[in-house]
PDB file of C-alpha atoms (C1' of nucleotides) in Angstrom:
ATOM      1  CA  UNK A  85      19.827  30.710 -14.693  1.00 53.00           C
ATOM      2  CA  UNK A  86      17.842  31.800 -17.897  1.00 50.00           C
ATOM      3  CA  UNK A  87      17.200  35.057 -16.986  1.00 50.00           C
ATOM      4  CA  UNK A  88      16.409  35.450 -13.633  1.00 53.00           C
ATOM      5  CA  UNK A  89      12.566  36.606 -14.474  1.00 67.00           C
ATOM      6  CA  UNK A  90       9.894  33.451 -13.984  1.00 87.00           C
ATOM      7  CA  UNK A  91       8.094  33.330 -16.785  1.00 95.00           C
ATOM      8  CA  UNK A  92       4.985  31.208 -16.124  1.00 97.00           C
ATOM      9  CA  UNK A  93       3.886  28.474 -19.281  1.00 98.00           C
ATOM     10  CA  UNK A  94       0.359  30.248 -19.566  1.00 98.00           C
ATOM     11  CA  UNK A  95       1.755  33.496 -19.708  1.00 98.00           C
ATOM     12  CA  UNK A  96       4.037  32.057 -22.527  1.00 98.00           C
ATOM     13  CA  UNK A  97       1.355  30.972 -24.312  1.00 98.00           C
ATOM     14  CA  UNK A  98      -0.770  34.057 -24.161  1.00 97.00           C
ATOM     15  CA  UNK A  99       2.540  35.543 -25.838  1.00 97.00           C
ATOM     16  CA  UNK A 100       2.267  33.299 -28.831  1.00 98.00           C
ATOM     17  CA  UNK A 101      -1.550  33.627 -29.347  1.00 97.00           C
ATOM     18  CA  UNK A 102      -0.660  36.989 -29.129  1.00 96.00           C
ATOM     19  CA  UNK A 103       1.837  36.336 -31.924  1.00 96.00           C
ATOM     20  CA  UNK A 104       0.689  36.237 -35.946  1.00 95.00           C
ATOM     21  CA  UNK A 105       3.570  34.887 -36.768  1.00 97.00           C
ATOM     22  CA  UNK A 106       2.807  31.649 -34.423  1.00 97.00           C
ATOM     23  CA  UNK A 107      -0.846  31.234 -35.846  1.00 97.00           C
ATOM     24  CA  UNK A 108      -0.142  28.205 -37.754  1.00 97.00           C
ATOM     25  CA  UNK A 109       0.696  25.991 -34.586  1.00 98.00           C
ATOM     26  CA  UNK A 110      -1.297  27.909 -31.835  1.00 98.00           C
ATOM     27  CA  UNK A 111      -4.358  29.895 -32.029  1.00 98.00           C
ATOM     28  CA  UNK A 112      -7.269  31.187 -30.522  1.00 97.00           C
ATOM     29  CA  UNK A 113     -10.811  29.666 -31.575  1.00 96.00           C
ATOM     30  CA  UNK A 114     -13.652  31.852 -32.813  1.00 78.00           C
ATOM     31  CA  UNK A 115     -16.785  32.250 -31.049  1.00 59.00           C
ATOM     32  CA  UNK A 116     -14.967  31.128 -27.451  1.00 67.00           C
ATOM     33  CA  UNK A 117     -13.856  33.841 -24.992  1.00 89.00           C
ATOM     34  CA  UNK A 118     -10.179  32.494 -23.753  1.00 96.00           C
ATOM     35  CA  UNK A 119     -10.270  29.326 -25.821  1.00 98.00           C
ATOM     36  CA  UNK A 120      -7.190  27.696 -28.058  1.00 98.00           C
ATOM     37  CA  UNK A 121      -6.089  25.134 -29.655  1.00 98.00           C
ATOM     38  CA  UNK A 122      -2.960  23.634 -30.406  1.00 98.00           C
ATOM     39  CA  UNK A 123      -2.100  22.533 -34.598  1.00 98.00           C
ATOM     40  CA  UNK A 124      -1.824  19.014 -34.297  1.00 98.00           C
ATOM     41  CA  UNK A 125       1.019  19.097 -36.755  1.00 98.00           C
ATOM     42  CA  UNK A 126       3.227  22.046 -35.522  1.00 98.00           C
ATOM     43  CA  UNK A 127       2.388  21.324 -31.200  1.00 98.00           C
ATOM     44  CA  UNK A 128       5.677  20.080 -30.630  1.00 98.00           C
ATOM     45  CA  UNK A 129       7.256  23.531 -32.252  1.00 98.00           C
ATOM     46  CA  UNK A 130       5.243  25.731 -29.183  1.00 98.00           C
ATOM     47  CA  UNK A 131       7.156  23.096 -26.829  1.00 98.00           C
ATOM     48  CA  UNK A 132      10.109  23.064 -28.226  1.00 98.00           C
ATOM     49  CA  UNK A 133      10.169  27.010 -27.920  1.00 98.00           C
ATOM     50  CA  UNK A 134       8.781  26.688 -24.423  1.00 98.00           C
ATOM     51  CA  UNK A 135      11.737  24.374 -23.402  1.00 98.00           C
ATOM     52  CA  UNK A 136      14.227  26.541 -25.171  1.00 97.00           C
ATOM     53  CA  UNK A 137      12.727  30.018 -23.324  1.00 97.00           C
ATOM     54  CA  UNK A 138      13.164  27.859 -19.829  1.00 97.00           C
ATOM     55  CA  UNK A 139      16.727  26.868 -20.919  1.00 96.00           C
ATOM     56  CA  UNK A 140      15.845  23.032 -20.510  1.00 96.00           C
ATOM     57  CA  UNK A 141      17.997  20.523 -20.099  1.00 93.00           C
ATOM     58  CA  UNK A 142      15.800  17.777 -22.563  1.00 96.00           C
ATOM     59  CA  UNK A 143      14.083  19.434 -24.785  1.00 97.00           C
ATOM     60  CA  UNK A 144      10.288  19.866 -23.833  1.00 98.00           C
ATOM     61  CA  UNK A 145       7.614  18.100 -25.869  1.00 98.00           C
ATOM     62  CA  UNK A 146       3.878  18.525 -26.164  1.00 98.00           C
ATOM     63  CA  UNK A 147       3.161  15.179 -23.857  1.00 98.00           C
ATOM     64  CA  UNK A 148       5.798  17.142 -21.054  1.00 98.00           C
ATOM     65  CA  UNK A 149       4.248  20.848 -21.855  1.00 98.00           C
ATOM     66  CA  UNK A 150       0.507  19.172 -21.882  1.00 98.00           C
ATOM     67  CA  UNK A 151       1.047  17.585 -17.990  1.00 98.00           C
ATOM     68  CA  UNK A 152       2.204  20.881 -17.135  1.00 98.00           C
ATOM     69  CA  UNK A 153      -0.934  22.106 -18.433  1.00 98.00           C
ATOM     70  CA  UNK A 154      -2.935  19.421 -16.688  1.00 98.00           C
ATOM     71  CA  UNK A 155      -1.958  20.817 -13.455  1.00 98.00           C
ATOM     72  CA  UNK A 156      -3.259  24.303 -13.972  1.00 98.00           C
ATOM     73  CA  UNK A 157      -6.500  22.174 -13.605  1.00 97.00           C
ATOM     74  CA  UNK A 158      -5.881  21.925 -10.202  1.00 96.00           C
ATOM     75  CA  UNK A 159      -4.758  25.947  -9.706  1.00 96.00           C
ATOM     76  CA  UNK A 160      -7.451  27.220 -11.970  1.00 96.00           C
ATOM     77  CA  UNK A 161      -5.545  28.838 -14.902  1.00 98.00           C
ATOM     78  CA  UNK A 162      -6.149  27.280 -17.788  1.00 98.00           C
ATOM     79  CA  UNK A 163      -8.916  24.192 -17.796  1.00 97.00           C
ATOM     80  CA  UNK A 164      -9.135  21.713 -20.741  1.00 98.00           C
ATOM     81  CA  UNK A 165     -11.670  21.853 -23.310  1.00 97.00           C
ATOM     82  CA  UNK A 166     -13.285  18.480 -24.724  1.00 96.00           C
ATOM     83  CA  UNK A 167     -12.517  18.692 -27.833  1.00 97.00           C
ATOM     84  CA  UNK A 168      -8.852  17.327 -28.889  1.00 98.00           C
ATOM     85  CA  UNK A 169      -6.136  19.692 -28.229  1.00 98.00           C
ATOM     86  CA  UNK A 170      -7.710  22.337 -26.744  1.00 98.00           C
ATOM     87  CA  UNK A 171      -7.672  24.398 -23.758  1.00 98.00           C
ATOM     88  CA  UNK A 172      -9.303  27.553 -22.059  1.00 98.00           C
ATOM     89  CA  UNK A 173      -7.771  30.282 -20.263  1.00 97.00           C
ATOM     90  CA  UNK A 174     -10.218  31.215 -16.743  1.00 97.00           C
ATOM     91  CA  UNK A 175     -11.567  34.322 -17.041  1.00 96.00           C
ATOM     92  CA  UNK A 176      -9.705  35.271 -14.367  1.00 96.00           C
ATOM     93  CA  UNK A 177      -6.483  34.409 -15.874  1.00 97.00           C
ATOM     94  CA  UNK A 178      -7.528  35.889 -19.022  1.00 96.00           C
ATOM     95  CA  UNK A 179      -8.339  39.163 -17.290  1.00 95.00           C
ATOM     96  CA  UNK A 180      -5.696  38.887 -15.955  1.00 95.00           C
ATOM     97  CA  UNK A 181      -3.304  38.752 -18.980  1.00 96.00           C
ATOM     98  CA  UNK A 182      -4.887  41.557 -21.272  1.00 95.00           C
ATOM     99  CA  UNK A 183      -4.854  43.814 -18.389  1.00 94.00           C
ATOM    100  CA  UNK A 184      -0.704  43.174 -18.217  1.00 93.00           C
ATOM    101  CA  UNK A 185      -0.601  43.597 -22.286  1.00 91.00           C
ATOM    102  CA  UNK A 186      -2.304  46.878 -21.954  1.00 90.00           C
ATOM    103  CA  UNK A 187       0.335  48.618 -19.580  1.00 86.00           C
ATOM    104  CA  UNK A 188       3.030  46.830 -21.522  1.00 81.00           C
ATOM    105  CA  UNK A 189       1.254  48.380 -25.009  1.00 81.00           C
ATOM    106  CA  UNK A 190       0.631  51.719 -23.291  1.00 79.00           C
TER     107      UNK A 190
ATOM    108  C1'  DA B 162      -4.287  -3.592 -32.838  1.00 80.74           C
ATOM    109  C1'  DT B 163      -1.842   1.114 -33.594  1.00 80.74           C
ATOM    110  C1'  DC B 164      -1.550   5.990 -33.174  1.00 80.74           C
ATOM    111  C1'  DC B 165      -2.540   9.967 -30.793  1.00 80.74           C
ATOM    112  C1'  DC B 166      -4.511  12.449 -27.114  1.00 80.74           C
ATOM    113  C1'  DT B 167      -5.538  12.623 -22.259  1.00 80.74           C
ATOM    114  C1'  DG B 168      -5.157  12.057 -17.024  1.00 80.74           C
ATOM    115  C1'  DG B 169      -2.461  11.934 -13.110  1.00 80.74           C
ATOM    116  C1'  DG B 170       1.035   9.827  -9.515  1.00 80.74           C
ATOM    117  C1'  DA B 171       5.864   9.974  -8.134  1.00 80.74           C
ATOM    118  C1'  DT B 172      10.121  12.058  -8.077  1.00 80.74           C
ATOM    119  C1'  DA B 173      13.674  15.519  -9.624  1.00 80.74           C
ATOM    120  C1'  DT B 174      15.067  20.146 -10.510  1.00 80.74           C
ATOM    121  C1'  DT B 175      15.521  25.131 -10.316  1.00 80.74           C
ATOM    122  C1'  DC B 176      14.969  29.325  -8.040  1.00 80.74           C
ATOM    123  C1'  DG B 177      13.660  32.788  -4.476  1.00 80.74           C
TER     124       DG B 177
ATOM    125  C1'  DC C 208      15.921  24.031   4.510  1.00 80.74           C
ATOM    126  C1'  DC C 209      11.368  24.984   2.402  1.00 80.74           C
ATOM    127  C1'  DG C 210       7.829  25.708  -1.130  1.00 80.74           C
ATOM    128  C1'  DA C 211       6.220  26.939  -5.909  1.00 80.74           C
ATOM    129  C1'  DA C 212       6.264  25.755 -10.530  1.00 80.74           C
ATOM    130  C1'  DT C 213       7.404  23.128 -13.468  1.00 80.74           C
ATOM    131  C1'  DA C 214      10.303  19.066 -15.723  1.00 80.74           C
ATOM    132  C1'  DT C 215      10.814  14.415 -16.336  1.00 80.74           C
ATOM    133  C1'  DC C 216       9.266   9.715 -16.247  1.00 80.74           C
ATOM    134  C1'  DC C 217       5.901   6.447 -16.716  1.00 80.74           C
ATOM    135  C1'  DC C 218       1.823   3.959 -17.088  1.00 80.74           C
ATOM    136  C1'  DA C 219      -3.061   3.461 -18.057  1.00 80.74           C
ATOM    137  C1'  DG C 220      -7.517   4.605 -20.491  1.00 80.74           C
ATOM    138  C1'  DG C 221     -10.170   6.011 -24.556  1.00 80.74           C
ATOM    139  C1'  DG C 222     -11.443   7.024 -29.298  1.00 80.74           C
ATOM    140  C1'  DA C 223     -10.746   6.995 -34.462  1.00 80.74           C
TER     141       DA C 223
END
DNA sequence: ATCCCTGGGATATTCG
DNA sequence: CCGAATATCCCAGGGA
């Protein structure tokens, strides 16, 4: 048990794009509404903190976190962008998370 | 050819 | 016991 709360990856990642402090491995890309992008040198840091907030066993890697991603593909969360390392949160995800960061900021 | 990223099937695990 | 959401494993394809 890690805390008895499900805490879903996407949401996770909102958190650290959220996050100034993260910036240098994960941010958000200019000009794209819901788009990111992972630092190619600091990727496996966001899934090594992913594994560690899930309490892992192994300790999570990018190529682990990035299936995991994969299959939002098929649920409609996040879809991948062309270009390397980068993703994009659905709209209705995304409207879905700033609504929740309002109440929580309010 | 090598490294790195990407895609996805199969199976295991954890939790409600 | 069952299902959701990964987690883990693994292999193949593609581009620089």
């Amino acid at each position: 048990m890690v805390s008895g709360k499900k805490l879903r990856l996407f949401h996770f990642l909102f958190e650290m794009l959220e996050d100034p402090g993260m910036a240098h491995c994960l941010y958000w890309v200019p000009a794209s509404v819901g788009v990111f992008r992972f630092s190619s040198t600091y990727k496996e840091h966001v899934a090594a903190l992913w594994g560690q907030r899930k309490g892992n066993r192994r300790p999570m890697t990018y190529q682990k976190m990035s299936r995991a991603l994969r299959n939002y593909t098929r649920s409609g969360e996040i879809i991948k962008v062309r270009k390397k390392l980068t993703y994009q949160f659905s709209g209705a995800t995304l409207t879905t998370l700033r609504s929740q960061q309002r109440m929580k900021n309010a």
